[in-house]
Amino acid sequence: MASDSPRLLRADAARNAEKIILAAREVFTSQGTDAHLDDVARRAGVGAATLFRRFPDEAAPLRAVLDVRFDEQVRPVIRAAGRHDPDPATALARVPETALESVAGDCNVLAAAGVLTPATGEESFAALHTLLARGQDAGVLRHAPSAPRPTVDHRAAAR
């Protein structure tokens, strides 16, 4: 019977998985849909067999990148909003705001994962960036100086 809980990895396998996820984020962010898993393996300093042993298909490293991003940025806000924020309206607004800021930096990753086409991603994130900036300028949204302006690899859109 299959277990739903993730199996524990050896220390070296866990380090390799972390390196692969970091490399996937870097490669797909910079190259978009033109990126290849060979590029990810090379950037991570592992062989293709190691990459495919942990991530059996092309979408798996991309899903891992998005999961890590969610765990690092969105999940803590959800937890804090439920426990610490005395104003439920502020807490409720902070969760989607953080989620939007999180995905704005991963436009090329989302396009490579097939979640967005490059054209749709560019249009959507440009509009969201404008709305976020207006909200920040009006003082209704907090400023997040670390949130990068999303970019889309336009070479992929020309294919």
PDB file of C-alpha atoms in Angstrom:
ATOM      1  CA  MET A   1       0.000   0.000   0.000  1.00  0.00           C
ATOM      2  CA  ALA A   2       1.371   3.438  -0.954  1.00  0.00           C
ATOM      3  CA  SER A   3       1.940   5.997   1.750  1.00  0.00           C
ATOM      4  CA  ASP A   4       0.873   9.633   1.397  1.00  0.00           C
ATOM      5  CA  SER A   5       3.683  10.819   3.643  1.00  0.00           C
ATOM      6  CA  PRO A   6       6.955  11.756   1.931  1.00  0.00           C
ATOM      7  CA  ARG A   7       9.787   9.358   2.553  1.00  0.00           C
ATOM      8  CA  LEU A   8      12.839  10.659   4.334  1.00  0.00           C
ATOM      9  CA  LEU A   9      15.856  11.204   2.135  1.00  0.00           C
ATOM     10  CA  ARG A  10      19.467  10.439   2.960  1.00  0.00           C
ATOM     11  CA  ALA A  11      21.431  13.587   3.773  1.00  0.00           C
ATOM     12  CA  ASP A  12      23.219  13.614   0.406  1.00  0.00           C
ATOM     13  CA  ALA A  13      19.963  13.013  -1.492  1.00  0.00           C
ATOM     14  CA  ALA A  14      18.266  15.833   0.430  1.00  0.00           C
ATOM     15  CA  ARG A  15      21.152  18.197  -0.401  1.00  0.00           C
ATOM     16  CA  ASN A  16      20.928  17.207  -4.073  1.00  0.00           C
ATOM     17  CA  ALA A  17      17.159  17.802  -4.089  1.00  0.00           C
ATOM     18  CA  GLU A  18      17.686  21.268  -2.590  1.00  0.00           C
ATOM     19  CA  LYS A  19      20.386  22.072  -5.156  1.00  0.00           C
ATOM     20  CA  ILE A  20      18.124  20.878  -7.991  1.00  0.00           C
ATOM     21  CA  ILE A  21      15.174  22.975  -6.788  1.00  0.00           C
ATOM     22  CA  LEU A  22      17.347  26.083  -6.443  1.00  0.00           C
ATOM     23  CA  ALA A  23      18.898  25.474  -9.864  1.00  0.00           C
ATOM     24  CA  ALA A  24      15.465  24.893 -11.443  1.00  0.00           C
ATOM     25  CA  ARG A  25      14.250  28.216 -10.086  1.00  0.00           C
ATOM     26  CA  GLU A  26      17.324  30.043 -11.394  1.00  0.00           C
ATOM     27  CA  VAL A  27      17.310  28.355 -14.802  1.00  0.00           C
ATOM     28  CA  PHE A  28      13.575  28.631 -15.474  1.00  0.00           C
ATOM     29  CA  THR A  29      13.433  32.193 -14.145  1.00  0.00           C
ATOM     30  CA  SER A  30      16.200  33.284 -16.491  1.00  0.00           C
ATOM     31  CA  GLN A  31      15.435  31.099 -19.529  1.00  0.00           C
ATOM     32  CA  GLY A  32      11.685  30.570 -19.260  1.00  0.00           C
ATOM     33  CA  THR A  33      10.219  27.937 -21.526  1.00  0.00           C
ATOM     34  CA  ASP A  34      13.523  27.615 -23.429  1.00  0.00           C
ATOM     35  CA  ALA A  35      15.152  25.981 -20.397  1.00  0.00           C
ATOM     36  CA  HIS A  36      15.971  22.281 -20.373  1.00  0.00           C
ATOM     37  CA  LEU A  37      16.375  19.907 -17.470  1.00  0.00           C
ATOM     38  CA  ASP A  38      19.960  19.266 -18.595  1.00  0.00           C
ATOM     39  CA  ASP A  39      20.591  22.952 -17.830  1.00  0.00           C
ATOM     40  CA  VAL A  40      19.066  22.451 -14.382  1.00  0.00           C
ATOM     41  CA  ALA A  41      21.220  19.387 -13.664  1.00  0.00           C
ATOM     42  CA  ARG A  42      24.355  21.211 -14.843  1.00  0.00           C
ATOM     43  CA  ARG A  43      23.569  24.283 -12.696  1.00  0.00           C
ATOM     44  CA  ALA A  44      22.867  22.033  -9.676  1.00  0.00           C
ATOM     45  CA  GLY A  45      26.122  20.158 -10.207  1.00  0.00           C
ATOM     46  CA  VAL A  46      24.403  16.769 -10.493  1.00  0.00           C
ATOM     47  CA  GLY A  47      23.951  14.270 -13.285  1.00  0.00           C
ATOM     48  CA  ALA A  48      20.742  13.914 -15.256  1.00  0.00           C
ATOM     49  CA  ALA A  49      20.155  10.514 -13.633  1.00  0.00           C
ATOM     50  CA  THR A  50      20.227  12.108 -10.181  1.00  0.00           C
ATOM     51  CA  LEU A  51      17.737  14.761 -11.282  1.00  0.00           C
ATOM     52  CA  PHE A  52      15.342  12.213 -12.786  1.00  0.00           C
ATOM     53  CA  ARG A  53      15.646   9.861  -9.813  1.00  0.00           C
ATOM     54  CA  ARG A  54      14.184  12.566  -7.574  1.00  0.00           C
ATOM     55  CA  PHE A  55      12.048  14.366 -10.175  1.00  0.00           C
ATOM     56  CA  PRO A  56      10.657  11.797 -12.638  1.00  0.00           C
ATOM     57  CA  ASP A  57       9.154  14.210 -15.183  1.00  0.00           C
ATOM     58  CA  GLU A  58       9.777  17.723 -16.501  1.00  0.00           C
ATOM     59  CA  ALA A  59       7.025  19.297 -14.409  1.00  0.00           C
ATOM     60  CA  ALA A  60       8.214  17.845 -11.083  1.00  0.00           C
ATOM     61  CA  PRO A  61      11.086  20.290 -10.454  1.00  0.00           C
ATOM     62  CA  LEU A  62       8.818  23.190 -11.428  1.00  0.00           C
ATOM     63  CA  ARG A  63       6.146  22.053  -8.975  1.00  0.00           C
ATOM     64  CA  ALA A  64       8.848  21.756  -6.317  1.00  0.00           C
ATOM     65  CA  VAL A  65      10.023  25.316  -7.023  1.00  0.00           C
ATOM     66  CA  LEU A  66       6.472  26.629  -6.613  1.00  0.00           C
ATOM     67  CA  ASP A  67       5.896  24.529  -3.476  1.00  0.00           C
ATOM     68  CA  VAL A  68       9.086  25.843  -1.865  1.00  0.00           C
ATOM     69  CA  ARG A  69       8.145  29.424  -2.769  1.00  0.00           C
ATOM     70  CA  PHE A  70       4.690  28.884  -1.205  1.00  0.00           C
ATOM     71  CA  ASP A  71       6.223  27.350   1.928  1.00  0.00           C
ATOM     72  CA  GLU A  72       8.701  30.210   2.305  1.00  0.00           C
ATOM     73  CA  GLN A  73       6.446  33.153   1.555  1.00  0.00           C
ATOM     74  CA  VAL A  74       2.740  32.377   1.694  1.00  0.00           C
ATOM     75  CA  ARG A  75       2.325  29.659   4.325  1.00  0.00           C
ATOM     76  CA  PRO A  76       3.925  31.757   7.123  1.00  0.00           C
ATOM     77  CA  VAL A  77       1.542  34.624   6.337  1.00  0.00           C
ATOM     78  CA  ILE A  78      -1.448  32.270   6.448  1.00  0.00           C
ATOM     79  CA  ARG A  79      -0.325  30.883   9.794  1.00  0.00           C
ATOM     80  CA  ALA A  80       0.444  34.292  11.270  1.00  0.00           C
ATOM     81  CA  ALA A  81      -2.836  35.745  10.045  1.00  0.00           C
ATOM     82  CA  GLY A  82      -4.768  33.023  11.810  1.00  0.00           C
ATOM     83  CA  ARG A  83      -2.926  33.407  15.099  1.00  0.00           C
ATOM     84  CA  HIS A  84      -1.529  36.883  15.537  1.00  0.00           C
ATOM     85  CA  ASP A  85      -3.408  39.488  13.571  1.00  0.00           C
ATOM     86  CA  PRO A  86      -6.080  41.196  15.688  1.00  0.00           C
ATOM     87  CA  ASP A  87      -7.797  42.623  12.603  1.00  0.00           C
ATOM     88  CA  PRO A  88      -9.323  39.863  10.447  1.00  0.00           C
ATOM     89  CA  ALA A  89      -9.781  42.226   7.476  1.00  0.00           C
ATOM     90  CA  THR A  90      -6.069  43.062   7.438  1.00  0.00           C
ATOM     91  CA  ALA A  91      -5.157  39.406   7.828  1.00  0.00           C
ATOM     92  CA  LEU A  92      -7.509  38.414   5.029  1.00  0.00           C
ATOM     93  CA  ALA A  93      -6.056  41.043   2.690  1.00  0.00           C
ATOM     94  CA  ARG A  94      -2.453  40.107   3.530  1.00  0.00           C
ATOM     95  CA  VAL A  95      -2.800  36.479   2.362  1.00  0.00           C
ATOM     96  CA  PRO A  96      -3.750  37.107  -1.301  1.00  0.00           C
ATOM     97  CA  GLU A  97      -1.401  40.107  -1.403  1.00  0.00           C
ATOM     98  CA  THR A  98       1.503  37.878  -0.374  1.00  0.00           C
ATOM     99  CA  ALA A  99       0.421  35.159  -2.803  1.00  0.00           C
ATOM    100  CA  LEU A 100       0.368  37.655  -5.677  1.00  0.00           C
ATOM    101  CA  GLU A 101       3.786  39.019  -4.721  1.00  0.00           C
ATOM    102  CA  SER A 102       5.091  35.465  -4.581  1.00  0.00           C
ATOM    103  CA  VAL A 103       3.885  34.394  -8.024  1.00  0.00           C
ATOM    104  CA  ALA A 104       4.881  37.717  -9.585  1.00  0.00           C
ATOM    105  CA  GLY A 105       8.508  36.702  -9.206  1.00  0.00           C
ATOM    106  CA  ASP A 106       7.891  33.309 -10.786  1.00  0.00           C
ATOM    107  CA  CYS A 107       6.208  34.278 -14.053  1.00  0.00           C
ATOM    108  CA  ASN A 108       8.705  32.335 -16.200  1.00  0.00           C
ATOM    109  CA  VAL A 109       8.464  29.315 -13.895  1.00  0.00           C
ATOM    110  CA  LEU A 110       4.673  29.373 -14.231  1.00  0.00           C
ATOM    111  CA  ALA A 111       4.968  29.677 -18.009  1.00  0.00           C
ATOM    112  CA  ALA A 112       7.444  26.794 -18.154  1.00  0.00           C
ATOM    113  CA  ALA A 113       5.118  24.687 -15.989  1.00  0.00           C
ATOM    114  CA  GLY A 114       2.329  25.321 -18.483  1.00  0.00           C
ATOM    115  CA  VAL A 115       0.269  27.282 -15.970  1.00  0.00           C
ATOM    116  CA  LEU A 116       0.520  30.471 -18.036  1.00  0.00           C
ATOM    117  CA  THR A 117       1.407  31.179 -21.612  1.00  0.00           C
ATOM    118  CA  PRO A 118       4.117  33.830 -21.863  1.00  0.00           C
ATOM    119  CA  ALA A 119       1.671  36.342 -23.361  1.00  0.00           C
ATOM    120  CA  THR A 120      -0.957  35.727 -20.684  1.00  0.00           C
ATOM    121  CA  GLY A 121       1.666  35.889 -17.956  1.00  0.00           C
ATOM    122  CA  GLU A 122       3.075  39.178 -19.242  1.00  0.00           C
ATOM    123  CA  GLU A 123      -0.355  40.783 -19.480  1.00  0.00           C
ATOM    124  CA  SER A 124      -1.560  39.440 -16.144  1.00  0.00           C
ATOM    125  CA  PHE A 125       1.539  40.276 -14.157  1.00  0.00           C
ATOM    126  CA  ALA A 126       1.903  43.727 -15.713  1.00  0.00           C
ATOM    127  CA  ALA A 127      -1.667  44.492 -14.617  1.00  0.00           C
ATOM    128  CA  LEU A 128      -1.085  43.029 -11.151  1.00  0.00           C
ATOM    129  CA  HIS A 129       2.172  44.946 -10.780  1.00  0.00           C
ATOM    130  CA  THR A 130       0.362  48.186 -11.642  1.00  0.00           C
ATOM    131  CA  LEU A 131      -2.436  47.427  -9.173  1.00  0.00           C
ATOM    132  CA  LEU A 132       0.018  46.501  -6.425  1.00  0.00           C
ATOM    133  CA  ALA A 133       1.963  49.720  -7.001  1.00  0.00           C
ATOM    134  CA  ARG A 134      -1.226  51.806  -6.922  1.00  0.00           C
ATOM    135  CA  GLY A 135      -2.315  50.106  -3.712  1.00  0.00           C
ATOM    136  CA  GLN A 136       1.099  50.686  -2.140  1.00  0.00           C
ATOM    137  CA  ASP A 137       1.164  54.333  -3.229  1.00  0.00           C
ATOM    138  CA  ALA A 138      -2.336  54.819  -1.781  1.00  0.00           C
ATOM    139  CA  GLY A 139      -1.212  53.246   1.487  1.00  0.00           C
ATOM    140  CA  VAL A 140      -3.699  50.385   1.361  1.00  0.00           C
ATOM    141  CA  LEU A 141      -1.057  47.725   0.660  1.00  0.00           C
ATOM    142  CA  ARG A 142       2.269  47.319   2.391  1.00  0.00           C
ATOM    143  CA  HIS A 143       5.448  47.907   0.423  1.00  0.00           C
ATOM    144  CA  ALA A 144       7.535  44.840  -0.382  1.00  0.00           C
ATOM    145  CA  PRO A 145      10.835  46.091  -1.772  1.00  0.00           C
ATOM    146  CA  SER A 146      12.076  42.539  -2.379  1.00  0.00           C
ATOM    147  CA  ALA A 147       9.254  41.694  -4.803  1.00  0.00           C
ATOM    148  CA  PRO A 148      10.805  41.886  -8.293  1.00  0.00           C
ATOM    149  CA  ARG A 149       8.988  43.208 -11.335  1.00  0.00           C
ATOM    150  CA  PRO A 150       7.925  40.095 -13.231  1.00  0.00           C
ATOM    151  CA  THR A 151       9.537  39.430 -16.564  1.00  0.00           C
ATOM    152  CA  VAL A 152       8.647  36.996 -19.272  1.00  0.00           C
ATOM    153  CA  ASP A 153      11.048  35.406 -21.692  1.00  0.00           C
ATOM    154  CA  HIS A 154       9.766  36.882 -24.966  1.00  0.00           C
ATOM    155  CA  ARG A 155      11.795  34.409 -27.026  1.00  0.00           C
ATOM    156  CA  ALA A 156       9.392  31.715 -25.857  1.00  0.00           C
ATOM    157  CA  ALA A 157       6.400  33.774 -26.953  1.00  0.00           C
ATOM    158  CA  ALA A 158       7.791  33.955 -30.482  1.00  0.00           C
ATOM    159  CA  ARG A 159       7.729  30.171 -30.892  1.00  0.00           C
TER     160      ARG A 159
END
